Short mmCIF file of C-alpha atoms and ligand atoms in Angstrom, two decimals:
data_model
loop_
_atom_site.label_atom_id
_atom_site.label_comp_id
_atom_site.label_asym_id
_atom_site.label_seq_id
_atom_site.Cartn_x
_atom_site.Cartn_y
_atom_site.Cartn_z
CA UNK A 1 21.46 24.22 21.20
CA UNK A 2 18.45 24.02 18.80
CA UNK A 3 15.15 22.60 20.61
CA UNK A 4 16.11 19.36 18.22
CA UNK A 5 13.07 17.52 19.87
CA UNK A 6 12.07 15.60 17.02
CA UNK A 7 10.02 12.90 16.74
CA UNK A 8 11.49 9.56 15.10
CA UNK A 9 9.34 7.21 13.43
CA UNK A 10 10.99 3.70 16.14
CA UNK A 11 9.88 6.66 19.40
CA UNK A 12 6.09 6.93 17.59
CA UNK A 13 6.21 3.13 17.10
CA UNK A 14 7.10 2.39 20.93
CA UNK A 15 4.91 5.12 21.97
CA UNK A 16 1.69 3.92 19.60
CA UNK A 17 2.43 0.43 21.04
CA UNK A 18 2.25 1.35 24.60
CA UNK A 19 -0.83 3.08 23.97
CA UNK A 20 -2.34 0.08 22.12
CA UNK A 21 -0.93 -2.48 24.53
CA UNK A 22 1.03 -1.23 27.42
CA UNK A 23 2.37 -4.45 28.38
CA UNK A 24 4.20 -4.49 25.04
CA UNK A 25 7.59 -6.31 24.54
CA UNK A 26 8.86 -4.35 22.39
CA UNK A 27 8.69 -7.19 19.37
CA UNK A 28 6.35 -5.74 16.76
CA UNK A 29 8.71 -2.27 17.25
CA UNK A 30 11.70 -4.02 16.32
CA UNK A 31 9.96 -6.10 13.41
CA UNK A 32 8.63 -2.59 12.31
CA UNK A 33 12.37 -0.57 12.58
CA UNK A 34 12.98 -3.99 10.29
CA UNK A 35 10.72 -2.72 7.56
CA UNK A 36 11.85 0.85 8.09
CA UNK A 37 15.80 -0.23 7.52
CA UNK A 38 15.12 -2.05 4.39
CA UNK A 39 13.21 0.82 3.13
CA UNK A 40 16.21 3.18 3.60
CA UNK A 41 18.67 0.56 1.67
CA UNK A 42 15.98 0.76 -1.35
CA UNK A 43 15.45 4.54 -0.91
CA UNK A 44 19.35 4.69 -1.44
CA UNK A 45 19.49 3.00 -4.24
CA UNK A 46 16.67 4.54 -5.87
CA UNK A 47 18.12 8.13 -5.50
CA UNK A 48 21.45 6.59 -7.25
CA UNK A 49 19.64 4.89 -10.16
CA UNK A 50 21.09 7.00 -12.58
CA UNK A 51 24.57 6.68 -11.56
CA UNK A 52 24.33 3.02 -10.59
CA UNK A 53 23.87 -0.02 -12.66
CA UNK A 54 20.64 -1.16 -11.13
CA UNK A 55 19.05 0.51 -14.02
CA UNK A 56 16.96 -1.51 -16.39
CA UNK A 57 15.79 -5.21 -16.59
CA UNK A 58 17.11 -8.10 -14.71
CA UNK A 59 16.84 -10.08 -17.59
CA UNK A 60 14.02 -12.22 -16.05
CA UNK A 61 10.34 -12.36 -15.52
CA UNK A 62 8.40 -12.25 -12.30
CA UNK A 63 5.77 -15.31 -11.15
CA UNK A 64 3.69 -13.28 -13.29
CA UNK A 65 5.21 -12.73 -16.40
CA UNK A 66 6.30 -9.64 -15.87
CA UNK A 67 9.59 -8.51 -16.93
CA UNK A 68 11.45 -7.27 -13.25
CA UNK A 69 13.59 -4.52 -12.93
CA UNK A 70 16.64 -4.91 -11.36
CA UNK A 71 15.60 -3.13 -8.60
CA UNK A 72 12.54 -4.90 -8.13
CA UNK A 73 14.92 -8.00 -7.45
CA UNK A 74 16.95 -5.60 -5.11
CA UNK A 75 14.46 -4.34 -3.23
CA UNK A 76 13.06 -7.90 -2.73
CA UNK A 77 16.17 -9.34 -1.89
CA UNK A 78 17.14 -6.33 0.96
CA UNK A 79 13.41 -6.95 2.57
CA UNK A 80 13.25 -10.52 2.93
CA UNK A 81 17.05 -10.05 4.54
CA UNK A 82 15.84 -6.97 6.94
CA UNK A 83 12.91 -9.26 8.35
CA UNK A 84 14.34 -12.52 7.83
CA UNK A 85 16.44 -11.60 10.62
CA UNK A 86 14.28 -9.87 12.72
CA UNK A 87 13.43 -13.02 14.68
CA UNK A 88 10.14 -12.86 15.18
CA UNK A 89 8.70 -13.15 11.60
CA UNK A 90 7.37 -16.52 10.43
CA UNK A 91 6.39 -15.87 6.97
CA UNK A 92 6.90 -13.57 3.87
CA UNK A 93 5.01 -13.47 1.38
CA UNK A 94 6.42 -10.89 -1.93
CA UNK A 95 4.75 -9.64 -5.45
CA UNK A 96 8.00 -10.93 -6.61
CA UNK A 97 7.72 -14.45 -5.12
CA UNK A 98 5.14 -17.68 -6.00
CA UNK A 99 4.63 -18.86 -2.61
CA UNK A 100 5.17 -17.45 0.48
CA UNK A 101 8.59 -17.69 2.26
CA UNK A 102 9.51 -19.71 5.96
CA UNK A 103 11.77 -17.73 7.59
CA UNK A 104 12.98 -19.52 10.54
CA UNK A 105 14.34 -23.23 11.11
CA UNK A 106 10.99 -24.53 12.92
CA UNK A 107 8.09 -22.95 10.06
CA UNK A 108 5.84 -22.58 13.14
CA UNK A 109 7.97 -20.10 15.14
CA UNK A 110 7.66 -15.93 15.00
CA UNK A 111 4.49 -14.03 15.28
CA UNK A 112 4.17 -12.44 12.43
CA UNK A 113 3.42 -11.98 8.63
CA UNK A 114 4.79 -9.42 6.60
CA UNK A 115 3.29 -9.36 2.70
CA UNK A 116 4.64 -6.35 0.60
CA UNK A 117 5.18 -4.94 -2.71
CA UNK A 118 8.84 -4.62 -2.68
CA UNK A 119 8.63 -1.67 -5.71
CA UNK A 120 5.47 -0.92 -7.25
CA UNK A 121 5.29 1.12 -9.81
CA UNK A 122 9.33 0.06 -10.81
CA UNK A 123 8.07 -0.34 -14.64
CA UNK A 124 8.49 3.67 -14.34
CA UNK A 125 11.47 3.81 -12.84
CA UNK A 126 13.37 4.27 -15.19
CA UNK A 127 12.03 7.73 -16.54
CA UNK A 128 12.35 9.00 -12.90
CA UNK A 129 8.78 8.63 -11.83
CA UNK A 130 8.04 8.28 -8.03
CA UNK A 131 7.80 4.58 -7.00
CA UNK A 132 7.36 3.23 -3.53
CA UNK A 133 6.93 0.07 -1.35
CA UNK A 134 3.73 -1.34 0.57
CA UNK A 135 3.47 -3.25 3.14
CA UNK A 136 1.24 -5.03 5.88
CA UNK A 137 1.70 -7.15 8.78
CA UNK A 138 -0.68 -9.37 10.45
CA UNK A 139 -0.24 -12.12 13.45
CA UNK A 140 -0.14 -15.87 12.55
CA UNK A 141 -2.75 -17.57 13.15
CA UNK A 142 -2.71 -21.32 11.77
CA UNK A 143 -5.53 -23.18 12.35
CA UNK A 144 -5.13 -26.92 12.32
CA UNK A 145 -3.94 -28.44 9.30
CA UNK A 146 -3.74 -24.85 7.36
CA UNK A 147 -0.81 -24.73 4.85
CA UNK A 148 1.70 -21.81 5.37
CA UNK A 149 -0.19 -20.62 1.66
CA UNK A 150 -3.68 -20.13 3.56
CA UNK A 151 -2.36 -18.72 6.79
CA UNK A 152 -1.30 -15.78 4.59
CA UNK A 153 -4.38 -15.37 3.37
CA UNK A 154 -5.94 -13.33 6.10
CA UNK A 155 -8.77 -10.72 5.65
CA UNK A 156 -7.69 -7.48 5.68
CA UNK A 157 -9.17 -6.21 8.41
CA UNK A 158 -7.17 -8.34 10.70
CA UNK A 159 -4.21 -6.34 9.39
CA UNK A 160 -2.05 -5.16 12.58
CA UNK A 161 -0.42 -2.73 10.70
CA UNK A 162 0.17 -1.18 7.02
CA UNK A 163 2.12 1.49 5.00
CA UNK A 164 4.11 2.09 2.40
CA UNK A 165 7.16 4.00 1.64
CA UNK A 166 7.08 6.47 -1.13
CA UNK A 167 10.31 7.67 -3.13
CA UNK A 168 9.09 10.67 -4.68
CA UNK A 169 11.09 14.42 -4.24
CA UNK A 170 11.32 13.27 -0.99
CA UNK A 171 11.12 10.04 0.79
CA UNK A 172 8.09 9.34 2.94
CA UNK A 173 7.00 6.95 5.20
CA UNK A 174 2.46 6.60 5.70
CA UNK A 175 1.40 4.14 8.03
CA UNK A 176 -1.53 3.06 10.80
CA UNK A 177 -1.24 0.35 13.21
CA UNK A 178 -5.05 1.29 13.38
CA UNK A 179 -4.86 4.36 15.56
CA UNK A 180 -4.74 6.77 12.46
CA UNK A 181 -2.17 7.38 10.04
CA UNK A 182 0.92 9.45 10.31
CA UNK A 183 3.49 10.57 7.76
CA UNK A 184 6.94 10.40 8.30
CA UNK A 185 9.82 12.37 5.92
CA UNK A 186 13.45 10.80 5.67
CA UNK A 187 15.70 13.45 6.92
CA UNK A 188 18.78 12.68 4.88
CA UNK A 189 21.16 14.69 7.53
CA UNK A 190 20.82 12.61 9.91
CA UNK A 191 19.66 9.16 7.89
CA UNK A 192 15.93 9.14 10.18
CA UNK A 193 12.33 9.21 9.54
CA UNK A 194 11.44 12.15 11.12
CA UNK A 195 7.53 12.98 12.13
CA UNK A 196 5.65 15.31 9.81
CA UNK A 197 2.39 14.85 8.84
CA UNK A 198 0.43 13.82 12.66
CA UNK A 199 -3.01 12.07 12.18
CA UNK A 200 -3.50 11.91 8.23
CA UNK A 201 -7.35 12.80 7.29
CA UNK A 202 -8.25 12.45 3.70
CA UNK A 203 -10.06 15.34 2.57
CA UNK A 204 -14.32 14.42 3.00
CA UNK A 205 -14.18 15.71 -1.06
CA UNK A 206 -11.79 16.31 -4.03
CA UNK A 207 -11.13 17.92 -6.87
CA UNK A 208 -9.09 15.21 -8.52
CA UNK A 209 -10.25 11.83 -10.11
CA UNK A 210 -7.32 9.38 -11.08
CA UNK A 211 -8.21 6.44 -13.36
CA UNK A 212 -6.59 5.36 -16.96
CA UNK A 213 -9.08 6.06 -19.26
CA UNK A 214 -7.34 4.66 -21.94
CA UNK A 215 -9.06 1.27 -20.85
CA UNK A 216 -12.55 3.15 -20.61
CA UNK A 217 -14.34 1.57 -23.35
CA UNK A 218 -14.05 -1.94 -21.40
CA UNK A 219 -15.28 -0.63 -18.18
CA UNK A 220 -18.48 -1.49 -16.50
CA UNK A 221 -21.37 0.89 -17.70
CA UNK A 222 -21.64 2.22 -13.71
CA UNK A 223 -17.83 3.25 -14.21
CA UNK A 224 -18.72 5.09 -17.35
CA UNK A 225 -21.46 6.77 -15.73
CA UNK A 226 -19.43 8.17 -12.89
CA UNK A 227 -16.94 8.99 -15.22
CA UNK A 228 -19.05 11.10 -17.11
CA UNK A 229 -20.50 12.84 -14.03
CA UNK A 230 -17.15 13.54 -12.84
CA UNK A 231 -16.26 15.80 -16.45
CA UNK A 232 -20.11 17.37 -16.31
CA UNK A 233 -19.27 20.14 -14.36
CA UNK A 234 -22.13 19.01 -11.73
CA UNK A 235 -22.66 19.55 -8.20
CA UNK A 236 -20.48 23.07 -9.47
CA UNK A 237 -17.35 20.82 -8.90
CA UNK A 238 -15.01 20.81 -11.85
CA UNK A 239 -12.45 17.88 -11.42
CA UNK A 240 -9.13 17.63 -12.66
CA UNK A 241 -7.32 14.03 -14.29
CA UNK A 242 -4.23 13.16 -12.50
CA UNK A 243 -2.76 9.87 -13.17
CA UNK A 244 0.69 8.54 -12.24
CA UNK A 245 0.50 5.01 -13.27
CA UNK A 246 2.31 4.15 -9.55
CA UNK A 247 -0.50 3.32 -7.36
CA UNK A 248 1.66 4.80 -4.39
CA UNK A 249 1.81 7.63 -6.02
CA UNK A 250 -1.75 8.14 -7.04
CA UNK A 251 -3.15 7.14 -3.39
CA UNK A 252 -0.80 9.55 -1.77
CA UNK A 253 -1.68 12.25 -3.46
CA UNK A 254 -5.96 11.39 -3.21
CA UNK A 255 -4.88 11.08 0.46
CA UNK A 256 -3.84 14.39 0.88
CA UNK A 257 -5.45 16.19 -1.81
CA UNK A 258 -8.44 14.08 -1.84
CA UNK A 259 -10.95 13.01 -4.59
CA UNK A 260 -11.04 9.42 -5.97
CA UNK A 261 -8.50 6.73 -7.41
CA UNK A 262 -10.24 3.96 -9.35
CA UNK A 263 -8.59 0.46 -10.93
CA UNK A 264 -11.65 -0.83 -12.49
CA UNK A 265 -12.29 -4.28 -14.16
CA UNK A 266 -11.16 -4.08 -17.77
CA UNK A 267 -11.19 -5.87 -20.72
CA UNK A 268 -7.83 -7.15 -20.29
CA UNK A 269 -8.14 -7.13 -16.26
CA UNK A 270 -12.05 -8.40 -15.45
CA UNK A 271 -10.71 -8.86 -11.78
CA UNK A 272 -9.01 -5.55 -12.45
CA UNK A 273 -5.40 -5.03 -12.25
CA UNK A 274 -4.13 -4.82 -8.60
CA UNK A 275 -3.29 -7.59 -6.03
CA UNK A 276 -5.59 -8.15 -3.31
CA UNK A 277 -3.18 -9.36 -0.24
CA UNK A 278 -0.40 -6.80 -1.00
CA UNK A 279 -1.86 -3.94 -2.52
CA UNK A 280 -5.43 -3.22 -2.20
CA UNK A 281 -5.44 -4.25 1.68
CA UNK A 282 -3.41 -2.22 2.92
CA UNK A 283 -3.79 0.99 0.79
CA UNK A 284 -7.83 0.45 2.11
CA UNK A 285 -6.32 -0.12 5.48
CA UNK A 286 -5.18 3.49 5.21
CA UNK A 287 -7.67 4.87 3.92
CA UNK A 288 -10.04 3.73 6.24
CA UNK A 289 -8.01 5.25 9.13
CA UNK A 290 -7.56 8.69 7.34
CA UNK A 291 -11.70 8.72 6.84
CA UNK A 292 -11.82 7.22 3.51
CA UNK A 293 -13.20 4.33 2.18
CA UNK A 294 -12.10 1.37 0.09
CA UNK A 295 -13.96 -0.87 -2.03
CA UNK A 296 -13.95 -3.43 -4.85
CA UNK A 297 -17.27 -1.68 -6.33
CA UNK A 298 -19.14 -4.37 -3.91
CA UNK A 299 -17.60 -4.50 -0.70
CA UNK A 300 -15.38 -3.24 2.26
CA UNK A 301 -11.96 -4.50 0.32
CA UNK A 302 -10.83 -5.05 3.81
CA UNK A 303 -14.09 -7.41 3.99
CA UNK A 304 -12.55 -9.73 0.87
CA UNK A 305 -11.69 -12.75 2.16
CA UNK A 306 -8.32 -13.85 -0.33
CA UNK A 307 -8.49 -16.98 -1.98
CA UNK A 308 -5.15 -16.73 -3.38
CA UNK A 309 -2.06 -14.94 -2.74
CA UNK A 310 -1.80 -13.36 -6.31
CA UNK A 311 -5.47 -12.40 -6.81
CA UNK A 312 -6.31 -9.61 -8.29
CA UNK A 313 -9.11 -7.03 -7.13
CA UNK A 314 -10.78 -4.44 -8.66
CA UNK A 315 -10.01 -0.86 -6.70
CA UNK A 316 -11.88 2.44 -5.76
CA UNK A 317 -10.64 4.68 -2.93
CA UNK A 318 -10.69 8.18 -1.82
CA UNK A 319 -13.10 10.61 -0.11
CA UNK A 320 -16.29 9.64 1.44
CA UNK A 321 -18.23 12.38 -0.99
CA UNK A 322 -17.14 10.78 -4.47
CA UNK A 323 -16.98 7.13 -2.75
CA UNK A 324 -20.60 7.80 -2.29
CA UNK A 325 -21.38 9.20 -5.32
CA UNK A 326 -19.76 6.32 -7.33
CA UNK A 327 -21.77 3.80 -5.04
CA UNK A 328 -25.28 5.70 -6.19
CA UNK A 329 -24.44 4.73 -9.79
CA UNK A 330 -23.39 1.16 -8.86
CA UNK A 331 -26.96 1.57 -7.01
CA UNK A 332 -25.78 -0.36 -4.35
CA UNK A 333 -25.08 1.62 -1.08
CA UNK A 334 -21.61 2.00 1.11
CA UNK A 335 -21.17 -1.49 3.27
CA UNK A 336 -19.03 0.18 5.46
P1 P6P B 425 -1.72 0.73 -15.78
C1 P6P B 425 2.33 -0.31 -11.65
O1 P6P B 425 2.72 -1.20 -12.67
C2 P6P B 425 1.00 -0.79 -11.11
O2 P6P B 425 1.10 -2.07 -10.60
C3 P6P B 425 0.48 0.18 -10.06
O3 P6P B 425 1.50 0.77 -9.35
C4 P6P B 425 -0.30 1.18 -10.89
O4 P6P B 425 -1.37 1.77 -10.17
C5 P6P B 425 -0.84 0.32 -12.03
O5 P6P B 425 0.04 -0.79 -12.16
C6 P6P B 425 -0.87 1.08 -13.32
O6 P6P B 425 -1.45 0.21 -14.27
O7 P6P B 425 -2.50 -0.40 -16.40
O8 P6P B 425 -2.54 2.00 -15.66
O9 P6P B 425 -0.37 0.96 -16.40
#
């Protein structure tokens, strides 16, 4: 027999818990193995995308205008049915949805929150480019008289767990529940995410700066500067342009390789492009626990206190060296 002792992603769940809270039930496990299930149904269908018909649009726009994939629809439609039933969720909140959902009979039963991105990136799906879901999960907390829209809206630092699931060459799962970040690979054999990448650290510096320049002459003068350090050859550090255009993508590579990933305001995005609640917070949640740091060119993102579920946020995140670095041209220092 092979020494098959392999660590699953629901046995580092249960064991993270007990370490976190010993007296655990068990709950938060089986709302995350809810996330995890849903994930593997999308996976799934992603791989068969070119021999299915959940290729192109679904004919209708998103609360945002945007035109939705079919898969986008999918994906939303398998999550909200993987923790709709988990039992102890109380609200869902979706990219793909106005308002946020009430999952259960009485709106002020289950625990939790779950807000994701059900497939960002999907406007590239169809040329086969990597696309992924992200999620986070906080613990209710209505205060009296609070509408179900501004319980969702919880700082990101009270986030009790993030991640986000990557369909790439292969499919991986990155997540923290705020005792580091660990990187699971779906082992197709056997249908499980197995442990391989123990306690994530983002490299302290890169070699790689990830942006879309094609919006660079409506960035703010500090971006330009740091841009143009970044190409000078400075510091003897010669950086390399990698851009996916799928933000799981591009973080998952600056958290392994390292360097810097920047959504800036633009002239067509002052606030800049990415959602606050579903996006930003818990890619900084990450990066935080891998030794990065995430900001809106201000602040901590994980500091932003959401106003609304949709807002958008501007975006820098990476390594601590060209975090810093971008901060000394904004002139104002880290608040981290
Ligand atoms: P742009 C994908 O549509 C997305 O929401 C993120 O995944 C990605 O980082 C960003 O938009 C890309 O935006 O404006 O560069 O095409």
């Amino acid at each position: 027999m092979n020494d098959y002792n392999i660590e699953t992603f629901e046995r580092h769940i249960v064991d993270q818990q007990h370490k976190k809270h010993p007296d655990a039930q068990g709950d938060f496990s089986w709302l995350l193995s809810g996330i995890v299930l849903a994930c593997k149904i999308i996976g799934e269908e992603v791989r068969r995308l070119g021999l299915s018909d959940s290729r192109g649009t679904a004919g209708s726009d998103n609360v945002h205008g945007e035109e939705q994939q079919k898969l986008d629809v999918f994906a939303n439609q398998v999550l909200m049915e993987c923790l709709g039933s988990r039992g102890n969720v109380g609200l869902l909140a979706s990219e793909e949805d106005e308002d946020p959902i009430v999952v259960l009979e009485n709106p002020d039963q289950g625990e939790y929150i779950v807000v994701f991105d059900p497939l960002d990136g999907s406007s590239n799906i169809d040329v086969n480019v990597s696309v992924g879901t992200i999620f986070s999960v906080f613990r209710r907390s209505r205060a009296n008289g609070d509408s179900f829209d501004e319980e969702v809206l919880q700082c990101g630092h009270q986030q009790l767990a993030a991640g986000y699931v990557l369909y790439g060459s292969s499919t991986m799962m990155v997540y923290t529940i705020g005792q580091g970040v660990h990187g699971f690979t779906l082992d197709p054999t056997i249908g499980t995410f197995v442990l391989t990448h123990p306690n994530l650290e983002i490299p302290e510096r890169g070699t790689i700066y990830s942006v879309n320049e094609s919006y660079a002459d409506g960035f703010p003068p500090y971006c330009r500067r740091f841009l143009h350090w970044v190409k000078s050859g400075e510091d003897d550090m010669l950086y390399r342009s990698r851009y996916i255009g799928s933000l799981v993508a591009d973080f998952h590579r600056t958290l392994f390789k390292g360097g810097i990933f920047l959504y800036p305001p633009t002239s067509f995005f002052p606030q800049g492009k990415l959602r606050l609640v579903y996006e930003a917070n818990p890619i900084a949640f990450l990066a935080e626990q891998a030794g990065g740091v995430a900001t809106n060119g201000d602040e901590r993102i994980l500091q932003l206190q959401p106003a609304a579920l949709h807002e958008r946020v501007p975006l820098f995140v990476g390594s601590s060296f060209e975090m810093n670095k971008l901060h000394a041209f904004i002139q104002r220092p880290l608040k981290v």
